[in-house]
Coordinates of C-alpha atoms in Angstrom, one line a residue:
M1497 CA 0.1 0.0 0.0
T1498 CA 1.4 3.3 -1.0
A1499 CA 1.6 6.4 1.2
T1500 CA -1.1 8.2 -0.8
Q1501 CA -3.4 5.0 -0.4
S1502 CA -2.7 4.8 3.3
I1503 CA -3.7 8.4 3.7
L1504 CA -6.9 8.2 1.7
A1505 CA -7.7 5.1 3.8
A1506 CA -7.1 6.8 7.1
L1507 CA -9.5 9.7 5.9
L1508 CA -12.4 7.7 4.4
T1509 CA -12.4 4.9 7.2
P1510 CA -14.5 7.2 9.7
L1511 CA -16.6 8.3 6.8
L1512 CA -17.5 4.7 6.0
S1513 CA -18.1 4.1 9.8
A1514 CA -20.6 7.1 9.9
V1515 CA -22.3 5.8 6.8
L1516 CA -22.8 2.2 8.2
I1517 CA -24.1 3.3 11.7
A1518 CA -26.5 5.8 9.9
F1519 CA -28.0 3.1 7.9
F1520 CA -27.6 0.0 10.1
G1521 CA -26.6 1.1 13.7
R1522 CA -28.9 3.9 14.9
R1523 CA -30.9 1.6 17.1
R1524 CA -28.0 -0.8 17.6
G1525 CA -25.7 0.7 20.2
V1526 CA -23.5 -2.2 20.7
L1527 CA -23.0 -2.6 17.1
S1528 CA -22.4 1.0 16.4
S1529 CA -19.8 1.4 19.1
I1530 CA -17.9 -1.6 17.8
V1531 CA -17.9 -0.2 14.3
S1532 CA -16.8 3.2 15.4
V1533 CA -14.0 1.8 17.8
V1534 CA -12.7 -0.3 14.9
A1535 CA -12.7 2.4 12.6
A1536 CA -10.7 4.5 15.0
A1537 CA -8.3 1.8 15.3
G1538 CA -8.1 1.4 11.5
I1539 CA -7.2 5.3 11.5
V1540 CA -4.2 4.6 13.8
G1541 CA -3.0 1.7 11.5
F1542 CA -3.3 3.5 8.3
T1543 CA -1.5 6.6 9.8
L1544 CA 1.3 4.5 10.9
L1545 CA 1.5 2.9 7.5
A1546 CA 1.4 6.5 5.6
I1547 CA 4.3 7.6 7.9
R1548 CA 6.3 4.5 7.2
S1549 CA 5.6 4.6 3.4
A1550 CA 6.3 8.4 3.0
Q1551 CA 9.8 8.1 4.4
N1552 CA 10.0 11.6 5.5
E1553 CA 9.0 13.0 2.2
T1554 CA 6.2 15.4 1.4
I1555 CA 3.2 13.6 -0.2
T1556 CA 0.6 15.6 -2.4
A1557 CA -2.4 14.4 -4.3
S1558 CA -5.2 16.4 -5.9
F1559 CA -8.2 16.1 -8.4
E1560 CA -10.8 18.3 -9.7
W1561 CA -13.9 18.3 -7.8
L1562 CA -16.0 21.2 -9.3
T1563 CA -15.6 23.6 -12.2
F1564 CA -17.5 26.8 -12.6
G1565 CA -16.4 28.4 -16.0
D1566 CA -12.7 29.3 -15.4
F1567 CA -13.0 28.5 -11.6
T1568 CA -12.1 24.9 -10.5
I1569 CA -12.4 23.6 -7.0
H1570 CA -9.7 21.0 -6.2
M1571 CA -9.8 18.3 -3.5
G1572 CA -6.4 17.3 -2.3
I1573 CA -4.0 16.1 0.3
L1574 CA -0.8 17.5 1.7
F1575 CA 1.1 15.1 4.0
D1576 CA 4.3 16.5 5.4
G1577 CA 6.0 16.5 8.8
V1578 CA 3.4 19.2 10.3
S1579 CA 0.4 17.0 9.2
A1580 CA 1.9 13.6 10.1
T1581 CA 2.6 15.0 13.6
M1582 CA -0.9 16.3 14.1
L1583 CA -2.4 13.3 12.4
S1584 CA -0.7 10.9 14.7
M1585 CA -1.8 12.8 17.7
V1586 CA -5.5 13.2 16.5
A1587 CA -5.6 9.3 15.4
F1588 CA -4.2 7.9 18.7
V1589 CA -5.8 10.2 21.2
G1590 CA -9.1 9.8 19.3
F1591 CA -8.8 6.1 19.5
L1592 CA -8.2 6.2 23.3
I1593 CA -11.3 8.3 23.7
H1594 CA -13.3 5.9 21.6
V1595 CA -12.3 3.1 23.9
F1596 CA -13.1 5.0 27.1
S1597 CA -16.5 5.9 25.5
L1598 CA -17.3 2.1 25.4
G1599 CA -17.6 2.2 29.3
Y1600 CA -18.8 5.7 29.7
M1601 CA -21.8 5.6 27.3
A1602 CA -22.6 1.9 28.0
D1603 CA -26.0 2.7 29.5
D1604 CA -26.9 5.6 27.1
K1605 CA -29.9 4.8 25.1
A1606 CA -28.6 6.9 22.2
R1607 CA -25.2 5.1 21.6
G1608 CA -25.9 4.6 18.1
R1609 CA -26.1 8.3 17.4
F1610 CA -23.2 9.2 19.7
F1611 CA -20.7 6.8 18.1
G1612 CA -21.9 7.8 14.7
G1613 CA -21.3 11.4 15.8
L1614 CA -17.8 10.7 16.8
S1615 CA -17.0 9.0 13.5
I1616 CA -18.2 11.8 11.3
F1617 CA -16.1 14.2 13.7
M1618 CA -12.9 12.2 13.1
F1619 CA -13.6 12.4 9.3
S1620 CA -14.0 16.1 9.4
M1621 CA -11.1 16.7 11.7
L1622 CA -8.8 14.4 9.6
G1623 CA -10.0 16.5 6.4
I1624 CA -8.7 19.7 8.1
V1625 CA -5.4 18.0 8.9
L1626 CA -4.7 16.6 5.6
A1627 CA -6.2 19.5 3.1
D1628 CA -3.9 21.3 0.6
N1629 CA -6.0 24.3 0.1
L1630 CA -8.2 26.9 1.9
I1631 CA -11.6 25.8 0.3
M1632 CA -11.2 22.3 1.3
I1633 CA -10.1 23.2 4.8
F1634 CA -13.2 25.5 5.0
I1635 CA -15.5 22.5 4.0
F1636 CA -14.0 20.2 6.5
W1637 CA -14.1 23.2 9.0
E1638 CA -17.8 23.5 8.6
L1639 CA -18.3 19.7 8.9
V1640 CA -16.4 19.8 12.1
G1641 CA -18.9 22.6 13.3
F1642 CA -21.7 20.4 12.4
S1643 CA -20.6 17.4 14.2
S1644 CA -19.5 19.4 17.3
Y1645 CA -23.1 20.7 17.4
M1646 CA -24.4 17.1 17.3
L1647 CA -22.1 15.9 19.9
I1648 CA -22.5 18.8 22.4
G1649 CA -26.4 18.5 21.8
H1650 CA -26.3 14.7 22.5
Y1651 CA -28.6 14.9 25.5
L1652 CA -31.4 16.5 23.4
D1653 CA -33.8 16.3 26.2
T1654 CA -32.0 18.9 28.5
D1655 CA -32.1 22.6 27.9
E1656 CA -28.5 23.2 28.8
A1657 CA -27.2 20.9 26.1
A1658 CA -29.6 22.3 23.6
A1659 CA -28.7 26.0 24.3
A1660 CA -24.9 24.9 24.5
S1661 CA -24.8 23.4 21.0
K1662 CA -26.7 26.4 19.4
K1663 CA -24.4 28.7 21.1
A1664 CA -21.2 26.9 19.9
F1665 CA -22.5 26.6 16.4
I1666 CA -23.6 30.2 16.2
V1667 CA -20.6 31.8 17.8
N1668 CA -18.2 29.7 15.6
R1669 CA -20.2 30.8 12.5
I1670 CA -19.5 34.5 13.3
G1671 CA -15.7 33.7 13.1
D1672 CA -16.3 31.5 9.9
L1673 CA -17.7 34.4 8.1
G1674 CA -14.4 36.3 8.2
F1675 CA -12.6 33.2 7.4
L1676 CA -14.8 32.8 4.2
V1677 CA -14.2 36.5 3.2
G1678 CA -10.5 35.8 3.6
I1679 CA -10.5 32.8 1.4
V1680 CA -12.3 34.9 -1.3
Y1681 CA -9.8 37.6 -0.9
A1682 CA -6.8 35.2 -1.0
Y1683 CA -8.0 33.8 -4.2
W1684 CA -8.5 37.2 -5.7
H1685 CA -5.0 38.3 -4.4
F1686 CA -2.9 35.4 -5.4
G1687 CA -5.0 33.5 -8.0
T1688 CA -5.1 30.3 -6.0
T1689 CA -6.0 28.9 -2.6
N1690 CA -3.4 26.0 -2.7
L1691 CA -1.2 26.2 0.4
S1692 CA 1.9 25.3 -1.4
E1693 CA 1.2 27.6 -4.4
M1694 CA 0.5 30.6 -2.2
E1695 CA 3.9 29.7 -0.2
G1696 CA 5.8 29.6 -3.4
I1697 CA 4.3 32.8 -4.6
I1698 CA 5.2 34.7 -1.5
A1699 CA 8.5 33.1 -1.4
G1700 CA 9.2 34.9 -4.8
N1701 CA 7.7 38.2 -3.8
S1702 CA 7.4 38.9 -0.1
E1703 CA 5.6 42.2 -0.8
L1704 CA 2.5 40.2 -1.7
I1705 CA 2.0 39.3 1.9
S1706 CA -1.4 41.1 3.1
T1707 CA -2.3 42.2 6.5
T1708 CA -6.0 42.1 5.5
I1709 CA -5.9 38.5 4.2
A1710 CA -4.1 37.3 7.3
A1711 CA -6.6 39.2 9.7
L1712 CA -9.7 37.8 7.8
L1713 CA -8.3 34.1 8.0
M1714 CA -7.4 34.5 11.5
C1715 CA -11.1 35.1 12.3
G1716 CA -11.6 31.3 11.9
F1717 CA -9.0 30.6 14.4
I1718 CA -10.4 33.0 16.9
G1719 CA -13.9 31.2 16.6
K1720 CA -12.7 27.6 16.5
S1721 CA -9.9 28.0 19.2
A1722 CA -12.4 30.1 21.5
Q1723 CA -10.3 33.3 21.6
F1724 CA -11.5 36.8 22.6
P1725 CA -14.2 37.9 21.9
L1726 CA -15.6 34.6 20.6
H1727 CA -14.4 32.5 23.6
V1728 CA -18.0 32.2 25.4
W1729 CA -19.0 29.1 23.6
L1730 CA -16.1 26.6 25.1
P1731 CA -17.2 26.6 28.9
D1732 CA -20.9 25.9 28.0
A1733 CA -20.0 23.2 25.7
M1734 CA -19.2 21.1 28.6
A1735 CA -23.0 20.3 28.6
G1736 CA -22.0 17.3 26.2
P1737 CA -20.9 14.0 27.2
T1738 CA -17.4 14.0 28.9
P1739 CA -15.7 12.1 26.1
V1740 CA -16.8 14.7 23.8
S1741 CA -15.3 17.3 26.0
A1742 CA -12.0 15.3 25.9
L1743 CA -12.2 14.7 22.0
I1744 CA -13.4 18.1 20.8
H1745 CA -12.7 20.6 23.4
A1746 CA -9.3 19.6 24.7
A1747 CA -7.4 17.5 22.1
T1748 CA -8.7 18.3 18.7
M1749 CA -11.3 20.6 17.7
V1750 CA -10.2 23.7 19.5
A1751 CA -6.6 23.0 18.4
A1752 CA -7.6 23.0 14.8
G1753 CA -7.5 26.8 14.9
V1754 CA -3.8 26.8 16.1
Y1755 CA -3.1 24.0 13.7
F1756 CA -4.5 26.3 10.9
L1757 CA -2.5 29.3 11.9
I1758 CA 0.5 27.0 11.7
R1759 CA -0.3 25.8 8.3
I1760 CA -0.5 29.3 6.8
D1761 CA 2.2 31.0 9.0
Y1762 CA 3.8 32.3 5.8
L1763 CA 0.7 34.7 5.2
F1764 CA 1.1 36.8 8.4
T1765 CA 2.6 40.2 8.9
P1766 CA 4.5 41.2 11.9
E1767 CA 1.5 43.4 12.9
V1768 CA -0.9 40.4 12.8
L1769 CA 1.5 38.3 14.7
S1770 CA 1.9 41.0 17.4
F1771 CA -1.9 41.0 17.7
I1772 CA -2.2 37.2 18.0
A1773 CA 0.4 37.4 20.9
V1774 CA -1.4 39.7 22.8
L1775 CA -4.6 38.2 22.2
G1776 CA -3.3 34.7 23.3
T1777 CA -1.6 36.2 26.3
S1778 CA -4.8 38.1 27.4
V1779 CA -6.9 34.9 27.1
A1780 CA -4.4 32.8 29.0
F1781 CA -4.4 35.5 31.8
Y1782 CA -8.2 35.9 31.8
A1783 CA -9.2 32.2 31.8
G1784 CA -6.8 31.4 34.6
F1785 CA -8.7 33.9 37.1
C1786 CA -12.1 32.5 35.8
A1787 CA -11.3 29.0 36.8
Y1788 CA -11.2 29.9 40.6
A1789 CA -14.9 30.6 40.5
Q1790 CA -16.0 27.3 39.0
N1791 CA -17.3 24.5 41.1
D1792 CA -18.2 22.1 38.1
I1793 CA -15.0 19.9 37.6
K1794 CA -15.5 20.1 33.7
R1795 CA -15.9 23.8 33.7
V1796 CA -12.7 24.2 35.7
L1797 CA -10.8 22.2 33.0
A1798 CA -12.6 24.1 30.3
Y1799 CA -11.1 27.5 31.5
S1800 CA -7.9 25.5 31.7
T1801 CA -8.1 24.9 28.1
L1802 CA -8.9 28.4 27.1
S1803 CA -5.8 29.3 29.1
Q1804 CA -3.5 26.9 27.4
L1805 CA -5.0 27.8 24.0
G1806 CA -3.8 31.2 24.7
Y1807 CA -0.4 30.1 25.4
M1808 CA -0.3 28.3 22.0
A1809 CA -1.6 31.4 20.4
A1810 CA 1.1 33.7 22.0
A1811 CA 3.8 31.1 20.9
F1812 CA 2.7 31.4 17.4
G1813 CA 2.5 35.4 17.5
F1814 CA 6.0 35.4 19.0
G1815 CA 7.1 33.7 15.7
Y1816 CA 7.5 30.2 16.9
P1817 CA 4.8 28.1 15.1
G1818 CA 6.8 24.9 16.0
V1819 CA 6.8 25.6 19.8
A1820 CA 3.0 26.3 19.4
L1821 CA 2.6 22.8 17.8
F1822 CA 4.7 21.4 20.4
H1823 CA 2.4 22.6 23.3
L1824 CA -0.6 21.5 21.2
I1825 CA 0.6 18.0 21.1
T1826 CA 1.5 17.8 24.9
H1827 CA -1.5 19.5 26.0
A1828 CA -3.6 17.1 23.9
F1829 CA -1.9 14.2 25.9
F1830 CA -2.4 15.7 29.5
K1831 CA -5.7 17.6 29.0
A1832 CA -7.2 14.4 27.4
L1833 CA -6.2 12.6 30.4
L1834 CA -7.7 15.2 32.7
F1835 CA -11.1 15.2 31.0
L1836 CA -11.3 11.5 30.8
G1837 CA -10.2 11.3 34.4
A1838 CA -13.2 13.8 35.3
G1839 CA -15.4 11.4 33.1
S1840 CA -14.3 8.4 35.1
I1841 CA -14.9 10.4 38.5
I1842 CA -18.4 11.6 37.2
H1843 CA -19.1 8.0 36.3
G1844 CA -17.9 6.6 39.5
C1845 CA -19.8 9.5 41.6
H1846 CA -23.2 8.7 39.8
H1847 CA -22.9 11.8 37.5
E1848 CA -22.1 14.1 40.4
Q1849 CA -19.9 17.0 39.0
N1850 CA -19.8 19.5 41.8
I1851 CA -16.3 19.3 43.3
F1852 CA -17.6 20.6 46.6
K1853 CA -19.7 17.4 46.8
M1854 CA -17.0 15.1 46.3
G1855 CA -13.9 14.5 48.5
G1856 CA -11.9 11.5 49.7
L1857 CA -11.9 10.0 46.2
F1858 CA -8.2 9.0 46.3
K1859 CA -9.3 5.9 48.6
K1860 CA -12.2 5.2 46.4
M1861 CA -10.9 5.5 43.1
P1862 CA -7.2 5.2 43.4
L1863 CA -6.2 4.6 39.8
T1864 CA -8.3 7.6 38.3
S1865 CA -6.9 9.7 41.1
L1866 CA -3.3 8.8 40.5
T1867 CA -3.4 9.4 36.7
F1868 CA -5.5 12.7 37.2
I1869 CA -2.9 14.0 39.6
L1870 CA -0.1 13.1 36.9
G1871 CA -2.1 15.0 34.3
T1872 CA -2.4 18.0 36.7
L1873 CA 1.5 18.0 37.2
A1874 CA 2.0 17.9 33.4
L1875 CA -0.5 20.9 33.0
C1876 CA 1.5 22.7 35.8
G1877 CA 4.7 22.3 34.0
V1878 CA 6.5 20.2 36.7
Y1879 CA 10.0 19.4 35.8
G1880 CA 10.3 16.2 33.7
F1881 CA 6.6 16.1 32.6
S1882 CA 5.6 16.8 29.0
G1883 CA 3.9 20.2 29.8
F1884 CA 7.3 21.4 31.4
Y1885 CA 9.3 21.2 28.1
S1886 CA 6.5 22.9 25.8
K1887 CA 5.5 25.5 28.3
D1888 CA 9.1 26.5 29.2
A1889 CA 9.8 26.9 25.5
I1890 CA 6.8 29.4 25.3
L1891 CA 8.0 31.3 28.4
I1892 CA 11.6 31.5 26.8
A1893 CA 10.1 32.8 23.7
A1894 CA 8.0 35.3 25.5
G1895 CA 11.0 36.5 27.4
F1896 CA 13.0 37.3 24.4
E1897 CA 10.1 38.8 22.5
S1898 CA 8.1 40.9 25.1
G1899 CA 8.7 41.7 28.8
P1900 CA 5.1 42.5 29.7
L1901 CA 3.7 39.4 27.9
F1902 CA 6.2 37.4 29.7
V1903 CA 5.2 38.5 33.1
L1904 CA 1.5 37.8 32.3
L1905 CA 2.2 34.3 31.0
V1906 CA 4.4 33.7 34.1
I1907 CA 1.4 34.9 36.3
G1908 CA -0.9 32.6 34.1
A1909 CA 1.5 29.7 35.2
F1910 CA 0.9 30.4 38.9
L1911 CA -2.7 30.8 38.3
T1912 CA -2.9 27.3 36.5
A1913 CA -1.2 25.6 39.5
G1914 CA -3.4 27.4 41.9
Y1915 CA -6.9 26.5 40.3
M1916 CA -5.6 22.8 39.5
G1917 CA -4.4 22.6 43.2
R1918 CA -7.9 23.7 44.2
L1919 CA -9.5 21.2 42.3
V1920 CA -7.2 18.3 43.4
W1921 CA -7.2 19.0 47.2
I1922 CA -10.9 19.4 47.2
T1923 CA -11.8 16.4 45.2
F1924 CA -9.4 13.6 46.1
F1925 CA -8.7 14.3 49.7
G1926 CA -10.4 14.8 53.0
K1927 CA -13.8 13.1 53.5
S1928 CA -16.7 12.4 51.3
K1929 CA -19.2 15.3 51.1
S1930 CA -22.2 13.5 49.6
E1931 CA -23.6 10.0 49.2
A1932 CA -22.6 10.0 45.5
A1933 CA -18.9 10.4 46.7
A1934 CA -19.2 8.0 49.6
H1935 CA -20.3 5.3 47.3
A1936 CA -17.9 6.1 44.5
H1937 CA -16.2 3.3 42.7
E1938 CA -13.5 2.7 40.3
S1939 CA -14.1 2.6 36.6
G1940 CA -13.7 -0.5 34.6
L1941 CA -10.9 -1.5 32.2
A1942 CA -12.3 0.2 29.2
M1943 CA -12.2 3.5 31.0
T1944 CA -8.9 3.1 33.1
V1945 CA -6.6 1.6 30.3
P1946 CA -6.9 4.9 28.2
L1947 CA -6.1 6.8 31.5
I1948 CA -2.9 4.8 32.1
I1949 CA -1.7 5.2 28.5
L1950 CA -2.3 8.9 28.4
A1951 CA -0.7 9.2 31.9
V1952 CA 2.4 7.7 30.6
L1953 CA 2.3 10.2 27.6
S1954 CA 1.8 13.1 30.0
V1955 CA 5.1 12.3 31.5
V1956 CA 7.3 11.2 28.4
G1957 CA 5.4 12.9 25.7
G1958 CA 7.6 16.0 25.6
L1959 CA 10.8 14.1 25.1
T1960 CA 11.0 14.8 21.4
Q1961 CA 14.4 13.1 21.0
F1962 CA 12.7 9.8 21.1
W1963 CA 10.0 10.8 18.7
P1964 CA 10.0 9.1 15.3
E1965 CA 12.3 11.0 12.7
Q1966 CA 9.1 11.7 10.6
L1967 CA 7.4 13.7 13.3
G1968 CA 8.1 17.0 15.0
G1969 CA 10.5 18.3 12.4
L1970 CA 9.1 21.8 12.7
I1971 CA 9.1 21.5 16.6
R1972 CA 12.9 20.5 16.6
A1973 CA 13.6 23.3 14.3
D1974 CA 12.0 26.1 16.3
L1975 CA 13.5 24.6 19.6
D1976 CA 16.8 24.5 17.9
T1977 CA 16.4 28.2 16.9
L1978 CA 15.6 29.2 20.5
H1979 CA 18.6 27.4 21.8
H1980 CA 20.9 29.4 19.5
V1981 CA 19.4 32.9 20.6
E1982 CA 21.9 34.9 22.4
G1983 CA 21.2 34.8 26.1
Y1984 CA 19.2 31.5 25.9
D1985 CA 21.2 29.7 28.9
A1986 CA 20.3 32.7 31.3
M1987 CA 16.6 33.0 30.0
H1988 CA 16.4 29.2 30.4
L1989 CA 17.6 29.2 34.0
K1990 CA 15.4 32.2 34.8
V1991 CA 12.2 30.3 33.3
I1992 CA 13.1 27.2 35.3
Y1993 CA 13.1 29.2 38.5
L1994 CA 9.9 31.0 37.9
G1995 CA 8.1 27.9 36.5
T1996 CA 9.3 25.9 39.5
A1997 CA 8.1 28.6 41.9
A1998 CA 4.7 28.6 39.9
W1999 CA 3.8 25.1 40.4
V2000 CA 5.2 24.9 44.1
V2001 CA 3.5 28.2 45.2
G2002 CA 0.3 27.6 43.4
L2003 CA -0.3 23.9 44.5
L2004 CA 0.9 24.8 48.2
G2005 CA -1.1 28.0 48.2
A2006 CA -4.2 26.1 47.1
L2007 CA -3.8 23.7 49.8
F2008 CA -3.2 26.3 52.7
F2009 CA -6.1 28.3 51.5
Y2010 CA -8.7 25.6 50.9
G2011 CA -7.4 22.6 52.7
F2012 CA -8.2 18.9 52.2
G2013 CA -11.6 18.3 51.2
A2014 CA -13.0 21.7 51.6
K2015 CA -17.0 21.6 52.0
E2016 CA -17.5 25.2 50.8
D2017 CA -15.6 27.5 48.6
R2018 CA -13.5 29.6 51.0
L2019 CA -12.9 32.3 48.4
E2020 CA -16.7 32.7 48.3
T2021 CA -17.3 33.1 51.8
K2022 CA -14.1 35.1 52.7
A2023 CA -13.8 37.4 49.7
G2024 CA -17.4 37.4 48.3
P2025 CA -16.8 40.4 46.0
I2026 CA -13.7 39.1 44.5
Y2027 CA -15.4 35.7 43.9
G2028 CA -18.4 37.6 42.4
F2029 CA -16.2 39.4 40.0
L2030 CA -14.5 36.3 38.9
A2031 CA -17.8 34.4 38.5
G2032 CA -18.9 37.3 36.2
R2033 CA -16.3 36.5 33.7
L2034 CA -16.2 40.1 32.7
W2035 CA -20.1 39.6 31.9
F2036 CA -19.4 38.9 28.3
D2037 CA -22.6 36.7 28.1
E2038 CA -24.9 39.3 29.7
L2039 CA -23.3 41.9 27.1
Y2040 CA -24.2 39.5 24.3
N2041 CA -27.6 38.7 25.2
F2042 CA -28.3 42.4 25.9
Y2043 CA -27.2 43.2 22.3
V2044 CA -29.0 40.4 20.9
A2045 CA -32.3 41.2 22.7
N2046 CA -32.3 45.0 22.3
I2047 CA -30.4 45.8 19.3
Q2048 CA -30.0 42.7 16.9
Q2049 CA -33.6 41.8 17.4
R2050 CA -34.9 45.3 16.8
V2051 CA -32.8 45.4 13.5
A2052 CA -34.2 42.1 12.5
E2053 CA -37.8 43.1 13.0
L2054 CA -37.2 46.3 10.9
L2055 CA -35.6 44.4 8.1
G2056 CA -38.4 41.9 8.3
F2057 CA -41.0 44.9 8.1
I2058 CA -39.0 46.3 5.2
D2059 CA -38.9 43.0 3.4
L2060 CA -42.7 42.2 3.9
V2061 CA -44.4 45.6 3.4
I2062 CA -41.9 47.7 1.1
I2063 CA -40.1 45.0 -1.0
K2064 CA -42.7 42.2 -1.3
G2065 CA -45.7 44.5 -0.8
L2066 CA -45.1 47.6 -2.7
I2067 CA -42.1 47.0 -5.0
V2068 CA -42.9 43.4 -6.2
R2069 CA -46.7 43.4 -6.1
G2070 CA -47.2 47.2 -7.2
S2071 CA -50.6 48.5 -7.0
A2072 CA -51.9 45.3 -5.8
G2073 CA -49.7 45.6 -2.9
V2074 CA -51.0 49.0 -2.1
V2075 CA -54.6 47.6 -2.2
G2076 CA -53.6 44.7 -0.1
A2077 CA -51.8 46.8 2.6
F2078 CA -54.9 49.1 2.7
S2079 CA -57.1 46.1 3.1
I2080 CA -55.0 44.8 6.0
C2081 CA -54.9 48.2 7.8
A2082 CA -58.8 48.5 7.1
K2083 CA -59.3 45.0 8.4
A2084 CA -57.3 45.7 11.5
L2085 CA -59.7 48.5 12.5
H2086 CA -62.6 46.0 12.9
V2087 CA -61.8 44.8 16.2
G2088 CA -65.5 44.3 17.3
S2089 CA -65.3 46.7 20.1
I2090 CA -67.8 49.4 20.5
H2091 CA -65.4 51.6 22.5
N2092 CA -62.8 51.6 19.7
Y2093 CA -65.5 52.5 17.2
V2094 CA -66.4 55.6 19.3
Y2095 CA -62.8 56.7 19.3
W2096 CA -62.4 56.2 15.5
F2097 CA -65.9 58.3 15.0
L2098 CA -64.6 61.0 17.3
G2099 CA -61.3 61.1 15.5
G2100 CA -63.0 61.2 12.1
L2101 CA -65.3 63.9 13.3
V2102 CA -62.3 66.2 14.5
L2103 CA -60.7 65.8 11.2
F2104 CA -63.9 66.5 9.4
M2105 CA -64.5 69.8 11.4
A2106 CA -60.7 70.7 10.8
A2107 CA -61.2 70.4 6.9
A2108 CA -64.4 72.4 7.1
A2109 CA -62.6 75.1 9.1
G2110 CA -59.9 75.3 6.2
I2111 CA -57.0 74.1 8.3
F2112 CA -56.0 71.7 5.7

């Protein structure tokens, strides 16, 4: 099997799975789960075959899909070191999440729909990773939006899931509008949307780089990776099943925006890169504070994801896309572990999600607790864990590029250790604070084996020297560039000291403030105004709701009136529209109330007298 055939097989396998489930497995949950998991395993196998067959060479293939006059849309693949690295992560982590879902969703009556959604999501995500042009990326981009809408809203009978799925879909479409306009502008500007061709054109004439095109394409990243001001959908998306949170909102979907930036890094001007660096740093700083006011275990992790996406964006903005990709990969390992660990806890605690109703789980669920703590240490950047290598590289780059942003990112590291320490000390230690926690039990093998594997990757996944030669080329190149910057050793030592202080002070500070197994949020009881401010999250949702209800809805009603009365009624229908409008108004006067008729009579009498007096 050639590399191209293996790549196509990896892409089409989940599509075949989704089709089979749609036709034969909607009411057969067991069959659907088996088909979907086998397909996920097939993706891993075909990915490994493709990497081995490619032999570290770039693989391209393309064919004409649609033709409109002189305009042709191509469907093609671009398989190089970057896409191979991303594909390996998506395939392997996705497979582990599929296996975990076998246990987590075992009692769900809609398992067929759930696993069908997982398969169509995997197909969509792989399409983004392998696409060789902007139009193909956009097509799969929208398919990812559709599949995430379906998976977030899996629990159709709950208002929370229905609202969260709609919110995620609508907010992402706002960013996608700018993305689509950017694609059109890029085609007009370059005469192509092919990634390799655009890079070649710019290599021949760097003056063709356009700030406007970069800014428009960046809108897609802002929506998909939940950056300001379109970040509001991600925390609410936790209404979906926990494996969905791990797959979509930790490891793959939200990382697609960062991956897209890396794919088109040659299109960005210094001004746009600086904006992305500031934007990412702001989100990392903001989300770290918000996490302290969350009591739902999944929402704490959701704000952690927002924060880490900010770190990735900052690394890209500093001019190190390889470092951004590095943190994307390591983050996928430990954040998928944390979300799946949270799922195991929720499953073991009979679907309790409030951390202040847990406590003492280390004795009840030792394996889940241990792996979750290892994921926490990786997230906090403890020396030797995967998160240490990637996060320190980001901080070193920040130290060379921007003093103020470096300070904010370091503060973000302190915040990360603090809110994760809060979660760990309250959830796993102390005494059980509810019946659900008192009767908690360890999960089965289908759920614990993926936790063990991800825990191992969270420890050793950052050792790029042991990665296969075909993977991580861009990562190694950017790390090597950092190592050769003047003053690297001093900056590296500074970051190690600050990073170590961050996780030590953060974890111990959370222990001293909250204690083991706290029964209530001591920040809320001791500093109510501060807690209220953090819980408000700068009131983005309230501002958006006010805008929609009081401005957007009014404008929509006005446009609807203009369309119905003026355009359809008068312009299109002409005199017939005038007669129709008069009849509607006249009919509205006949309400069957003698009091109204008296008022109309008096009004007419006044007008008649005014006309008789010559006023008109």
